[in-house]
XYZ file of C-alpha atoms in Angstrom:
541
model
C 158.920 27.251 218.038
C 161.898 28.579 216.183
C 163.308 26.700 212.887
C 166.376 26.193 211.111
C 168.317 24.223 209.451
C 171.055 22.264 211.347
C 171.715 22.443 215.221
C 174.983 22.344 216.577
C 174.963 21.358 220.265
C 178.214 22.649 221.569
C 180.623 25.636 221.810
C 183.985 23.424 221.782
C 186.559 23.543 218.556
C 184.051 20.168 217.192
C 180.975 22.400 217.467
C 181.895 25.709 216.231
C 183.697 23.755 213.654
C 180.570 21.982 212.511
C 178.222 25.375 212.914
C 181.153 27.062 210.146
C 180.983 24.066 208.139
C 177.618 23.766 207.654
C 177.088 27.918 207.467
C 179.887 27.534 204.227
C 177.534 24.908 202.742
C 174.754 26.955 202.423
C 172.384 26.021 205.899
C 171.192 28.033 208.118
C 172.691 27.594 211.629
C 171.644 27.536 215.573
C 174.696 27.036 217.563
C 173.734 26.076 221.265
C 175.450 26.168 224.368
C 174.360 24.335 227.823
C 176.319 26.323 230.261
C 176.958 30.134 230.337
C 180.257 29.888 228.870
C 181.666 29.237 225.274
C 184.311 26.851 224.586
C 184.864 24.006 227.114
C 187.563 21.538 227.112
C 188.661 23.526 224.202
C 189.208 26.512 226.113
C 191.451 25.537 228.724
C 193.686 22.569 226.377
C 197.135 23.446 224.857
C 195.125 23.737 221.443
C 197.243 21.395 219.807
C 195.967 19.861 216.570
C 197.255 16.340 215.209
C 196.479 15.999 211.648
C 198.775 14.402 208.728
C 199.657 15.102 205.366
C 198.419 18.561 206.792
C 198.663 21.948 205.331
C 201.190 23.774 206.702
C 203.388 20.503 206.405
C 202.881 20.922 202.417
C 203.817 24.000 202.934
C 206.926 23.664 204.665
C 208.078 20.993 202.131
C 207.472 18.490 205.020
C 207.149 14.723 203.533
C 204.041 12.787 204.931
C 201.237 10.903 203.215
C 197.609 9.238 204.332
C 199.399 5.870 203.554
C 202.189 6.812 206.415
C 199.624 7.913 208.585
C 196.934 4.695 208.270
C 199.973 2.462 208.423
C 200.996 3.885 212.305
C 197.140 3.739 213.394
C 196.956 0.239 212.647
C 199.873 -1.048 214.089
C 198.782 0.665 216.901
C 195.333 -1.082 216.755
C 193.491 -3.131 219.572
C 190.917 -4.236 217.638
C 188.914 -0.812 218.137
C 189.713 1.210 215.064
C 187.138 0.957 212.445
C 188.319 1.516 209.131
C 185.595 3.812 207.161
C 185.909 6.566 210.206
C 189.715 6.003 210.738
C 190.183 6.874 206.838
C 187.878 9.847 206.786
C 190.042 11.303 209.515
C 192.865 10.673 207.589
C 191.892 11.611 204.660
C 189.840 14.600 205.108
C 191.864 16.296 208.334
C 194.009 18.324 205.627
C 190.866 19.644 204.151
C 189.076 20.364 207.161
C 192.278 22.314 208.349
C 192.627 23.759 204.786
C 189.054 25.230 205.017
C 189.040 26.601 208.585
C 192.249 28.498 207.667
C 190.718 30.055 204.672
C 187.977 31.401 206.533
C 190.489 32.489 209.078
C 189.156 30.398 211.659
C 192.311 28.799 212.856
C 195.704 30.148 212.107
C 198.402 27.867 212.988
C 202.142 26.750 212.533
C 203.819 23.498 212.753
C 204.576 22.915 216.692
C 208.649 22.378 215.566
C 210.483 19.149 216.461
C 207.204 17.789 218.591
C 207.048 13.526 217.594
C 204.589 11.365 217.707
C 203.977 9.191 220.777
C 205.032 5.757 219.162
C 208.282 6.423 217.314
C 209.144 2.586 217.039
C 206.000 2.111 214.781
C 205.985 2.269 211.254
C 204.805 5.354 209.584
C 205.605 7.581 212.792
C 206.986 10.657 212.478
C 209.898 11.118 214.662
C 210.997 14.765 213.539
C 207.161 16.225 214.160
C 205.357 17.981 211.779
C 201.836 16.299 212.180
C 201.340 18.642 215.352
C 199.870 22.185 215.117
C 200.100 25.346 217.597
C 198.465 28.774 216.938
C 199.698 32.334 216.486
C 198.125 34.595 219.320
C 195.122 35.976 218.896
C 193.858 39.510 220.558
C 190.603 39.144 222.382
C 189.937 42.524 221.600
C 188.497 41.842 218.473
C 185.713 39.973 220.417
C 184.425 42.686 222.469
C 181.824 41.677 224.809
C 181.970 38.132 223.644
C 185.785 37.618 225.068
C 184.429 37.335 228.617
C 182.524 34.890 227.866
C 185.012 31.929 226.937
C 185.950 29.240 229.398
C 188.090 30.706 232.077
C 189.552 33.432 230.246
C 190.533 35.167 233.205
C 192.798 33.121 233.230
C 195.759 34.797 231.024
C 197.602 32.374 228.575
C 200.024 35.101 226.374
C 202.256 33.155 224.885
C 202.230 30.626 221.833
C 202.932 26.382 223.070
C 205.727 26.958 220.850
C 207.153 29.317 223.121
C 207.768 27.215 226.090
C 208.985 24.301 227.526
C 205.635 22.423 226.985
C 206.227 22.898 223.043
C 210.102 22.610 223.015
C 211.720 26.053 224.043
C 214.080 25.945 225.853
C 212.617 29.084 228.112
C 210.038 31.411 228.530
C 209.346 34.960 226.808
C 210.867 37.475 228.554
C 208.451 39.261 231.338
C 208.201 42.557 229.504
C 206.990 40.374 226.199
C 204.474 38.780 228.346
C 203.578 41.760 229.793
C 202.992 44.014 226.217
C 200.692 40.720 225.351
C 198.518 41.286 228.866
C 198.364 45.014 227.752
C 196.667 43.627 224.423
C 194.805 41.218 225.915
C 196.280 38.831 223.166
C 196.237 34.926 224.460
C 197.262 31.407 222.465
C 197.317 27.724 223.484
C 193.134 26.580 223.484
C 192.274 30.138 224.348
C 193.597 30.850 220.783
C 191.554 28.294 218.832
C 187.963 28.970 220.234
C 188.482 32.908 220.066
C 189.190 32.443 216.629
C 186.543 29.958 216.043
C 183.894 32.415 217.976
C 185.211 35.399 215.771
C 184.725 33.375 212.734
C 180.810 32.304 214.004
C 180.640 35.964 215.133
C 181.210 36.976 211.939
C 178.319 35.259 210.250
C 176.166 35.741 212.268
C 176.584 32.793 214.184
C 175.732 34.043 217.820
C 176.117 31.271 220.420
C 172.475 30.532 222.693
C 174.161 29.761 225.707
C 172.184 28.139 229.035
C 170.220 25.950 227.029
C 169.637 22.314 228.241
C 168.450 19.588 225.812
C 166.152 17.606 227.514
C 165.572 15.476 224.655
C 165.825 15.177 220.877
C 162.116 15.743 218.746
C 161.474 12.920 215.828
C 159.215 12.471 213.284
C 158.956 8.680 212.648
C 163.009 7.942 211.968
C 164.461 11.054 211.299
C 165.438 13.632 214.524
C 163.554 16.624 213.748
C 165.205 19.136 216.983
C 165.465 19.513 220.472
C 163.199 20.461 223.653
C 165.189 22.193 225.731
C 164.954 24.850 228.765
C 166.382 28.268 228.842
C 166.703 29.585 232.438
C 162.853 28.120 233.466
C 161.013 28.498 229.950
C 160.675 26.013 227.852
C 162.235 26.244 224.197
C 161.523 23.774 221.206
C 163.878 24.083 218.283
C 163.414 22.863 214.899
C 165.742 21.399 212.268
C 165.158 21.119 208.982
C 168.480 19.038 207.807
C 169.862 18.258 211.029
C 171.121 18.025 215.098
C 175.068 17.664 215.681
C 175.680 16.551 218.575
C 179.300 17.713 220.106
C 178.661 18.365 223.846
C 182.209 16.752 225.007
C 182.620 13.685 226.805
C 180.467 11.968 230.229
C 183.846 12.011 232.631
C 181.927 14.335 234.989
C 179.237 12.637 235.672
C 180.326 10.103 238.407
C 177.329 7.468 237.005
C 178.723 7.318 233.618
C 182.141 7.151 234.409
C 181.466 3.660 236.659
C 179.048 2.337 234.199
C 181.494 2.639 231.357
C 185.740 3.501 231.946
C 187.354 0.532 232.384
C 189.412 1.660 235.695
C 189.834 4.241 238.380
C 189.222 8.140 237.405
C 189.627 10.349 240.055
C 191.018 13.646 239.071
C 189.685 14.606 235.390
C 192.035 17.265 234.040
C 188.771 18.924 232.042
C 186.298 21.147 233.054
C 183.066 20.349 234.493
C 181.083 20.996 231.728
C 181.844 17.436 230.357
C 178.632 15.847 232.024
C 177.664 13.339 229.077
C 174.525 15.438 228.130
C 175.437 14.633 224.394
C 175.425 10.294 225.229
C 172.543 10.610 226.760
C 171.013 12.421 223.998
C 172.143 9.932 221.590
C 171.039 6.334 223.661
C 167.992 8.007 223.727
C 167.740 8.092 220.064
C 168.989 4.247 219.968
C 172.826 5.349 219.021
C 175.305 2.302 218.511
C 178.047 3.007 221.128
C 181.682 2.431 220.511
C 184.745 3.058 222.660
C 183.128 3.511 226.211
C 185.635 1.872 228.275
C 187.901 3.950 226.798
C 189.194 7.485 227.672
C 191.878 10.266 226.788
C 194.142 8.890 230.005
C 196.557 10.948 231.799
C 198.507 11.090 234.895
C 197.218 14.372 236.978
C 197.984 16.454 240.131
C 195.292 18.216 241.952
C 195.547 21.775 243.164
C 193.426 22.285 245.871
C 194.191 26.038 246.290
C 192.527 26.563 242.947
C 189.338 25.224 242.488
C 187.042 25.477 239.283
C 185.098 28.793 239.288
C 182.201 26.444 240.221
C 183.502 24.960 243.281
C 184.687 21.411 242.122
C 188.167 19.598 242.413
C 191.003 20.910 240.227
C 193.402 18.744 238.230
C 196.044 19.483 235.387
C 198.155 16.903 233.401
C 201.471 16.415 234.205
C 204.249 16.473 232.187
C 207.026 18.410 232.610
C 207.248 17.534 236.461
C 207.588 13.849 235.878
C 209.919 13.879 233.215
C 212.868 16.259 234.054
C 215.857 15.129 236.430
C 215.547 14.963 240.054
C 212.299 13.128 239.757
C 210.322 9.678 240.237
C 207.218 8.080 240.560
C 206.052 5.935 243.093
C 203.491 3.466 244.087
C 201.782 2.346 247.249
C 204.590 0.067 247.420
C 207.111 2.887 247.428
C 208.449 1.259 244.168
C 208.845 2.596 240.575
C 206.209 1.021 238.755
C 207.102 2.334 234.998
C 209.174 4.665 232.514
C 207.922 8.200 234.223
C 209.094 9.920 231.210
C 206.676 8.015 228.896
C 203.330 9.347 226.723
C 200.764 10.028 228.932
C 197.999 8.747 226.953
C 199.872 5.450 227.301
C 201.404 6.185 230.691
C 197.386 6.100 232.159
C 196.534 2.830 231.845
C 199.166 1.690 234.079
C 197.234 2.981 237.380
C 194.720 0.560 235.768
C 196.924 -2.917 236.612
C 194.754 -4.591 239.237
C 196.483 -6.971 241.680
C 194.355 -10.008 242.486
C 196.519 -10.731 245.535
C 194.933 -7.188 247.303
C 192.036 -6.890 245.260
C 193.078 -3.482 244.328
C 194.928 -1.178 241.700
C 198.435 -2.048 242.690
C 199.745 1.595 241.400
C 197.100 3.761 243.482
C 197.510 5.773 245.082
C 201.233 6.869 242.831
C 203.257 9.731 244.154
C 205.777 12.303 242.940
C 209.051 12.295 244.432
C 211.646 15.074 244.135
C 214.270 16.859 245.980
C 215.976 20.507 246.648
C 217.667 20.299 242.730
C 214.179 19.668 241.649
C 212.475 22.499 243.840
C 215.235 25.164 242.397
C 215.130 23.968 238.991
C 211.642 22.801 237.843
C 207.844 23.746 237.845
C 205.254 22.059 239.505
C 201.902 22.615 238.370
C 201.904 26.445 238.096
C 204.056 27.247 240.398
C 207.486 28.031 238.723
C 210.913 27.650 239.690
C 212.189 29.914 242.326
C 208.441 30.516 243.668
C 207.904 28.415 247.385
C 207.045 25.180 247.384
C 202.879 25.203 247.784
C 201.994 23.862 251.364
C 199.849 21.054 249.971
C 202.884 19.563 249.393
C 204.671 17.070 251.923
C 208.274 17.456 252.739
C 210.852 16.013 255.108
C 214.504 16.293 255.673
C 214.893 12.530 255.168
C 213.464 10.368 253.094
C 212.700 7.822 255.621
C 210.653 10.951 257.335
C 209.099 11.656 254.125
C 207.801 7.903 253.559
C 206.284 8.244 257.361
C 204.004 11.072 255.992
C 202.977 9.353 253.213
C 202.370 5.739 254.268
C 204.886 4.010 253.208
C 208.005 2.065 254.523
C 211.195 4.472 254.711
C 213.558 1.595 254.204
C 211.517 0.727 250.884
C 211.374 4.355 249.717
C 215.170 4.885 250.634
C 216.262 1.582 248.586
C 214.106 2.828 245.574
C 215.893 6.082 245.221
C 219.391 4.313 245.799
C 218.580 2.101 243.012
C 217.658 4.988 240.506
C 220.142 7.349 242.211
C 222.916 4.817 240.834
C 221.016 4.658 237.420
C 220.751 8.261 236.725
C 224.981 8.307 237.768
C 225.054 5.659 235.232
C 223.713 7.348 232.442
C 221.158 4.277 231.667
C 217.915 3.091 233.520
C 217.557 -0.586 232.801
C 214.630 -0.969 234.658
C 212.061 1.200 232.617
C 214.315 2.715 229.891
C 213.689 6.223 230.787
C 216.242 8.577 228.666
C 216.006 6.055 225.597
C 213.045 7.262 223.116
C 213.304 10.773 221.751
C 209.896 11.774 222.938
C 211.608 11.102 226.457
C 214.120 13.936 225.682
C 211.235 16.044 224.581
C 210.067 17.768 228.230
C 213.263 16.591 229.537
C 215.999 19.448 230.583
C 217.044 20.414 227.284
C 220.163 22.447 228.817
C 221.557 18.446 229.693
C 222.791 16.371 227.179
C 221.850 12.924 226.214
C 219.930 10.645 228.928
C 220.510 13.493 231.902
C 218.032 15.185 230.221
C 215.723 13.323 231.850
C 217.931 11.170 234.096
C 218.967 12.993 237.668
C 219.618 11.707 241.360
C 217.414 12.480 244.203
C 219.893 13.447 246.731
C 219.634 17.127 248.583
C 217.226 17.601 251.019
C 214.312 18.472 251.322
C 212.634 15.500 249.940
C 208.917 15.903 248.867
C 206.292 14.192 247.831
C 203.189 14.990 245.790
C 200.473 12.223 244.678
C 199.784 11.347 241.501
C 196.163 10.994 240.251
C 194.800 8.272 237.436
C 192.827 11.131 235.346
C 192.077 11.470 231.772
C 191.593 14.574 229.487
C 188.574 13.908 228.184
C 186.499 10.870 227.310
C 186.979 8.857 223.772
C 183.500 6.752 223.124
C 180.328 7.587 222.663
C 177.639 6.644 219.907
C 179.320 4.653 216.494
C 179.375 7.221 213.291
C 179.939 6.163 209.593
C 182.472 8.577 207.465
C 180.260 11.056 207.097
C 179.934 11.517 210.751
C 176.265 10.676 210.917
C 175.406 8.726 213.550
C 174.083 5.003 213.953
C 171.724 3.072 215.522
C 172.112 -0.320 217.160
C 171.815 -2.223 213.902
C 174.123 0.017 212.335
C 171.757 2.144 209.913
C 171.690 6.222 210.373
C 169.927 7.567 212.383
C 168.457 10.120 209.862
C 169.013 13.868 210.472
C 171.758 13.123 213.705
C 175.268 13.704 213.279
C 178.099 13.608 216.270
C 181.502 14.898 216.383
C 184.346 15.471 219.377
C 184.349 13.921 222.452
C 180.988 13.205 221.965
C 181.092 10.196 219.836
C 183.289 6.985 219.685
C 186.659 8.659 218.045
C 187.624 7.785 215.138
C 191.345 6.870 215.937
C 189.562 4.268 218.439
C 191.504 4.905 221.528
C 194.955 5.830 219.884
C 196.290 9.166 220.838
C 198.528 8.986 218.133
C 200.743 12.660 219.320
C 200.225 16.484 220.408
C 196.425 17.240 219.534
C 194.891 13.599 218.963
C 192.127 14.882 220.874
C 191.890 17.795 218.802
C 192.652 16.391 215.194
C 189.655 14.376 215.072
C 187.085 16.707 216.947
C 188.022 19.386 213.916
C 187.790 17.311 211.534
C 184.576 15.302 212.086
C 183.011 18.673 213.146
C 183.458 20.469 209.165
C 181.984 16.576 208.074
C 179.312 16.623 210.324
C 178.441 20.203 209.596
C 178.719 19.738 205.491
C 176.632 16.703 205.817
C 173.797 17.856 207.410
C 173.992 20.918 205.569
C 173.226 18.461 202.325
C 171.181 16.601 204.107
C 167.215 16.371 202.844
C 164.016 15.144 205.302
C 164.668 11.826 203.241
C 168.397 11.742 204.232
């Protein structure tokens, strides 16, 4: 049996977070990893980090405050936000970003111009500032233990901030991108959990990866470590102070996601590794749950000519290709069903509306429509403009040919895109509003002024088509924590010696993806509490 003193479950920016945390406070750390890679969700996100009142806004000379901050959360609220986890988010985020940067575990920059989501709300921040990107980082200075972050073969050299997902107006030119390849030097999520790694690295913090927890070890209340398996031999860890759990969320495994999400998931834009090991963990031990029919929603588009590494369905978030000209959704009705330029945390739960008439989701299955302007202008997924169109997706000469392939009626389709042909002429969409909120203008075609940023007819053939999935980036709810991040049973007492942070527990922004990096925000921040609490922690706490 080997001993310590705190556990982290979990390679993603919550664990490695938590491991540095509780390392800083004076514990001795395991950090452990299920799958043979290090970083997860983490890896493969944008990296974006939402936190207010944060440091490099200070530093900038950027105005904010907790008070701002807590007053747009709750006039977002649902009745899900609880306040002694919402306020430790709020309050501690600029210290948990404050520390990680001073032990040169993140380095990061304001992500310039980027709002929040909900710009009507008060205490919303319509000029950015609360969202975070990171400087490149050289994967060279991992050596061996580069190859072994989530698909890092796949090359990310360039900053957000440096394309259109982040605000510029164009790429890097190729022969910038291609000095980056020759020093292997990445951003985006690939950024965040090579500088996290570096940062365990460096004190001696060397990830255990294929480990599986098959279930926690207690000594009358308190959790005491895990049983686990390595390859096919067993392995029994002990903690003195404390487990953390921060495995990601359950959206991967398909009996979790019916038991719990409140509609239809069927293209998750994360990796497989989310498989709810963590939730399972923690009803085990009795955990209060919060937030389970909840979920990080986003529209998503499945490329089926590229697979995970490990064989399973594909999806990214989409954002760009729904929001620039030339575009519109569609539903099984061949209608528009909503502003396609919108959030997509809030955009999701419209593939939720069910239709008692049918007895189905009356948005599902949703498609993408564009035409030839589109094709030579815009991306779709990673295929960029002036590449072919993938063969995947559908395409006619007429848009009454196009509707045939897809199932619906070509004189519905066709009246659709009249209607929102004469719109986009018109400057104004009075149906949905699309072109009226800045964060509309935000992915839109920033070389257009005013609504045509967003606002374009559908005119030159071809027409295509492309369906649109209901998928989420992650999960949101998992077992209840108090402020410390510790994490409670079903009466609402700790659970002494088990902490929780990331996807992994019920968030504390509730379901409220409040801008850029609300997945992110949180995760960082509850990982440096959980880690500096169970650091402190004694076999009586």
């Amino acid at each position: 049996m080997q001993e310590t003193d705190v556990i982290i479950l979990g390679t993603g920016a919550a664990g490695m977070a938590a491991a540095l945390a509780a390392h800083e406070t004076g514990a001795e750390v395991l950090l452990v990893e299920q799958h043979d890679r290090i970083g997860g969700t983490s890896a493969i996100s944008g990296g974006v980090i939402w936190v207010a009142d944060n440091p490099r806004m200070r530093a900038a000379g950027m105005d904010d405050t907790p008070e701002d901050a807590l007053a747009y959360f709750r006039s977002l609220d649902h009745g899900d936000l609880v306040d002694e986890t919402l306020e430790a988010f709020v309050d501690r985020g600029p210290e948990a970003l404050a520390f990680l940067e001073s032990i040169d575990a993140l380095k990061v920059a304001v992500l310039p111009g980027y709002p929040d989501y909900y710009l009507d709300r008060p205490g919303a921040k319509p000029e950015g500032s609360r969202a975070l990107d990171h400087d490149l980082f050289a994967l060279a200075e991992l050596g061996d233990w580069a190859a072994k972050i989530y698909a890092i073969e796949e090359p990310k050299p360039l900053m957000l901030r440096e394309t259109p997902l982040g605000g510029a107006a164009s790429l890097p030119p190729p022969h910038v991108l291609g000095q980056r390849m020759e020093l292997r030097q990445c951003g985006f999520g690939q950024a965040m959990v090579a500088r996290l790694l570096k940062a365990c690295l460096t004190r001696g913090i060397e990830p255990m990866l294929g480990v599986t927890t098959k279930r926690l070890l207690r000594e009358g209340a308190r959790i005491t470590g895990i049983e686990a398996e390595r390859g096919s031999q067993p392995l029994t860890l002990h903690a003195r102070r404390g487990v953390v759990i921060a495995t990601g969320g359950f959206e991967w495994d398909a009996e979790l996601r019916q038991t719990f999400l409140r509609g239809p998931v069927t293209a998750p834009a994360s990796p497989p590794t989310a498989s709810g090991g963590g939730l399972k963990l923690a009803m085990q031990a009795g955990a209060k749950l919060g937030n389970m029919t909840s979920a990080w929603w986003a529209p998503t588009l499945v490329t089926p000519d590229a697979p995970w590494a490990s064989g399973e369905q594909r999806a990214q978030i989409i954002l760009i290709e729904r929001t620039v000209p030339h575009s519109i959704m569609v539903n099984r009705s061949g209608q528009r069903f909503c502003n396609e330029a919108a959030n997509y945390s809030a955009l999701g739960g419209v593939f939720h509306q069910f239709d008692p008439a049918s007895y189905d989701y009356r948005n599902l299955p949703a498609y993408l429509i564009f035409d030839a302007q589109y094709a030579a202008r815009y991306p779709l997924g990673t295929r960029q403009p002036g590449q072919p169109i993938p063969d995947w997706v559908m395409r006619a000469d007429t848009l009454e040919g196009l509707a045939q392939q897809i199932g619906l009626e070509g004189a519905v389709l066709a009246e659709t895109v009249a209607r929102f042909n004469s719109h986009a002429d018109a400057g104004h969409d009075p149906d949905f509003g699309r072109g009226t909120s800045a964060y509309d203008h935000f992915y839109g075609d920033r070389s257009r002024e005013g609504t045509a940023v967003t606002l374009g007819t559908i005119r030159e053939a071809p027409f295509y088509a492309v369906e649109i999935h209901s998928g989420l980036l992650g999960t949101n709810g998992g077992p209840r924590t108090d402020g410390r991040a510790r994490i409670l049973d079903h009466d609402g007492a700790v659970i002494p010696g088990l902490l929780g942070a990331g996807n992994a527990i019920a968030c504390p922004t509730g379901g409220i993806y409040a801008g850029a990096g609300g997945t992110l925000g949180p995760a960082l921040t509850f990982g440096y509490i959980a880690g500096r609490t169970a650091a402190r922690a004694n076999a009586s706490s």
